[in-house]
Amino acid sequence: MNFTQQVFELINMRSFSNLWYWIALAVLWSTSSHWVLGVPYDLVQRARRQGGEAAEDVADLVRINARRYLYIMRVSGLWISAFAGFALTMLAMMGFLYGNEFSQAVFLLLAPLTLVGLWTLRTAYSYEQRNPSGERLYWLLRWHRLGIQMMGILSILITAMWGMWQNFTIGVLGG
């Protein structure tokens, strides 16, 4: 067995039967639901319980990140949308039309993240319009996190069902 065969056997491009893919999926959604508008959620909870400096930190971070996200959207949102649409369309076509499992796996990771990005922009816009503080800000961040968690649960469910279907159809050993 040569070196390249060993490397590809270790990496295994059959995504849905690969443990690393499922670890990456779990880490992706865990991280996505932990960082709410660029603020770690444990800081939000601490600010809600203790107030003071933690509350100021949360308010500052949300203000900075919301403005940053909206600025990026206003300056280059059209280009980002076009590129993301192109990339997702190509992944979907290569994956589901031509049967490329790696493209299916990447699509099932990135498509829901696009929805998370849109949800984040919506929350940032809502923050800009209402400029909440204190308990209303924590409610907004909690609602945002709950939405991301719901998207994550649905995404993991769909990915798991599709991955099991692929593994049953193709077979565990790729035959």
Short mmCIF file of C-alpha atoms in Angstrom, two decimals, residues 25 30 60 97 132 136 144:
data_model
loop_
_atom_site.label_atom_id
_atom_site.label_comp_id
_atom_site.label_asym_id
_atom_site.label_seq_id
_atom_site.Cartn_x
_atom_site.Cartn_y
_atom_site.Cartn_z
CA LEU A 25 -21.24 18.43 12.18
CA SER A 30 -22.29 23.52 18.96
CA ASP A 60 -20.69 46.60 23.61
CA LEU A 97 -27.94 15.35 -9.56
CA PRO A 132 -32.69 47.10 23.21
CA ARG A 136 -34.79 43.07 26.33
CA HIS A 144 -31.63 34.24 18.35
#
